[in-house]
Coordinates of C-alpha atoms in Angstrom, one line a residue:
M1 CA 183.9 95.4 22.3
V2 CA 180.3 95.5 22.0
I3 CA 180.0 98.0 18.8
H4 CA 182.6 95.4 17.5
E5 CA 180.1 93.0 17.7
K6 CA 177.1 94.8 16.5
R7 CA 179.0 96.3 13.0
M8 CA 180.5 93.0 12.7
K9 CA 176.9 91.6 13.1
E10 CA 175.8 93.8 10.5
L11 CA 178.7 93.1 8.3
I12 CA 177.8 89.4 8.5
D13 CA 173.9 89.6 7.6
Y14 CA 175.2 92.0 4.6
T15 CA 177.8 89.5 3.8
S16 CA 175.5 86.1 4.0
T17 CA 173.4 87.9 1.0
N18 CA 176.3 86.3 -1.0
K19 CA 175.5 82.2 -1.1
V20 CA 178.8 81.4 -3.1
I21 CA 181.6 83.6 -1.4
P22 CA 181.4 84.4 2.6
Y23 CA 183.9 87.2 2.5
G24 CA 182.6 91.3 3.6
C25 CA 184.7 93.8 4.8
S26 CA 183.8 97.5 6.1
I27 CA 185.7 100.4 7.0
Y28 CA 184.5 103.2 9.9
D29 CA 186.3 106.4 11.0
E30 CA 186.2 107.3 14.3
T31 CA 183.0 109.1 14.9
G32 CA 181.5 105.6 13.8
K33 CA 180.8 106.3 10.6
L34 CA 180.6 103.3 8.1
L35 CA 182.5 104.5 5.1
V36 CA 182.1 101.7 2.5
K37 CA 181.0 98.0 2.9
M38 CA 182.6 95.5 0.1
L39 CA 181.9 91.8 -0.4
G40 CA 184.6 89.6 -2.3
N41 CA 184.5 89.3 -5.9
K42 CA 184.4 86.3 -8.0
H43 CA 185.7 87.3 -11.0
S44 CA 189.3 88.0 -9.3
P45 CA 191.5 86.3 -7.5
I46 CA 192.8 89.2 -5.9
N47 CA 189.3 91.5 -5.7
H48 CA 189.6 90.2 -1.7
A49 CA 186.9 92.1 0.0
E50 CA 189.4 94.6 1.8
I51 CA 191.2 95.0 -1.0
L52 CA 187.9 96.3 -2.8
A53 CA 187.0 98.5 0.5
I54 CA 190.2 100.3 1.0
K55 CA 190.2 100.9 -2.9
Q56 CA 186.7 102.4 -2.9
C57 CA 187.6 104.3 0.3
T58 CA 190.7 105.8 -1.1
E59 CA 188.4 107.3 -4.4
L60 CA 185.3 108.1 -2.2
Y61 CA 187.7 110.2 0.6
P62 CA 191.1 110.9 -1.0
N63 CA 192.2 112.7 2.1
L64 CA 191.3 110.2 5.0
Q65 CA 193.8 109.9 7.9
W66 CA 193.8 105.8 7.8
D67 CA 195.5 105.6 11.1
T68 CA 191.9 106.9 12.7
L69 CA 189.6 103.8 10.4
T70 CA 188.7 100.6 11.8
L71 CA 188.4 97.8 9.1
Y72 CA 185.9 94.9 9.6
S73 CA 186.1 91.4 7.7
T74 CA 184.3 88.4 7.9
G75 CA 187.6 86.3 7.7
E76 CA 191.1 86.8 8.5
P77 CA 193.1 89.2 6.1
C78 CA 195.2 87.4 3.7
C79 CA 199.1 87.7 3.5
M80 CA 197.8 90.1 1.0
C81 CA 195.1 91.9 2.8
A82 CA 197.0 91.9 6.3
A83 CA 199.9 94.4 4.3
A84 CA 197.4 96.3 2.5
C85 CA 196.4 97.1 5.9
C86 CA 199.5 98.1 6.9
W87 CA 200.7 99.5 4.0
V88 CA 197.1 101.9 4.1
N89 CA 198.2 102.7 8.1
L90 CA 195.1 101.3 9.5
K91 CA 194.2 102.0 13.4
E92 CA 192.8 98.5 14.1
V93 CA 191.6 95.4 12.0
V94 CA 189.1 93.4 12.9
Y95 CA 187.9 89.6 11.9
A96 CA 185.5 86.6 12.5
T97 CA 186.6 83.6 11.0
G98 CA 190.1 82.9 11.4
I99 CA 192.2 81.2 8.7
P100 CA 192.6 77.9 10.3
L101 CA 188.9 77.1 9.2
M102 CA 189.1 78.4 5.6
V103 CA 192.4 76.1 5.1
E104 CA 189.8 73.1 6.7
L105 CA 186.9 73.9 4.1
W106 CA 189.4 75.0 1.3
G107 CA 192.7 74.4 1.4
I108 CA 193.8 77.2 -0.8
E109 CA 194.7 79.3 2.3
G110 CA 198.7 79.8 3.0
P111 CA 199.8 78.6 6.7
L112 CA 200.8 82.0 7.4
R113 CA 198.2 84.4 9.6
A114 CA 197.3 87.9 9.5
S115 CA 199.7 88.6 12.7
D116 CA 202.5 86.6 10.8
I117 CA 203.0 89.9 8.4
M118 CA 201.4 92.7 10.6
N119 CA 203.7 92.4 13.0
N120 CA 206.6 92.5 10.8
Y121 CA 205.5 95.8 10.2
P122 CA 206.5 99.2 12.0
K123 CA 203.2 100.4 11.4
R124 CA 200.5 98.1 11.9
P125 CA 196.8 97.7 12.9
K126 CA 195.8 96.7 16.1
L127 CA 194.4 93.1 15.1
T128 CA 191.3 91.9 17.2
A129 CA 190.4 88.3 16.5
G130 CA 187.4 86.2 16.7
V131 CA 184.5 88.5 16.7
C132 CA 181.0 86.7 16.3
E133 CA 183.6 84.1 15.0
E134 CA 180.6 81.5 16.2
I135 CA 178.1 83.2 13.6
S136 CA 180.8 83.6 10.7
N137 CA 182.2 80.5 10.9
M138 CA 178.6 78.9 10.0
M139 CA 178.3 81.2 7.2
F140 CA 182.2 80.0 6.0
K141 CA 180.5 76.6 6.2
E142 CA 177.6 77.1 4.4
C143 CA 179.3 78.8 1.5
K144 CA 181.8 75.6 1.4
D145 CA 180.3 73.8 -1.6
S146 CA 179.4 77.0 -3.7
F147 CA 183.0 78.6 -3.0
F148 CA 185.0 75.7 -3.5
E149 CA 183.0 75.0 -6.9
L150 CA 183.7 78.6 -7.9
V151 CA 187.8 78.3 -6.8
A152 CA 187.9 75.0 -9.1
E153 CA 185.6 76.8 -11.5
K154 CA 188.4 79.7 -11.8
S155 CA 191.7 77.8 -11.7
W156 CA 192.4 80.1 -8.6
K157 CA 194.2 76.8 -6.8

């Protein structure tokens, strides 16, 4: 768990530089090498940090053995991202802030949790929740108004 906390704190530090979108993602290989680190993208409602990280990983490392990789996300993966994590056959997904806080802040997340999606796949990553949750929750709360304004502006309701 110590390594998860170290990597999550690094991801939260990286993600907190963006004062609008509190979503960040990183992917590590089994040796501990950081392969990619991404932020959520405000230009598309489907360019979530997890999707962007997976996409960049496939482009940079076309011969990856995905079942040896661990994905870190500041926020619990949504349905789309949880399914993508299963499709690429990740070893583990680690997240900080859970969907209930996102619902409380913005009301735009559906009620399904990452585990609801992943538990329906025959090959699914181990799901580790709540790593550095307090620090991440503070970051999410600090972005509450700016992210809500972005969503309203883009009509992603």
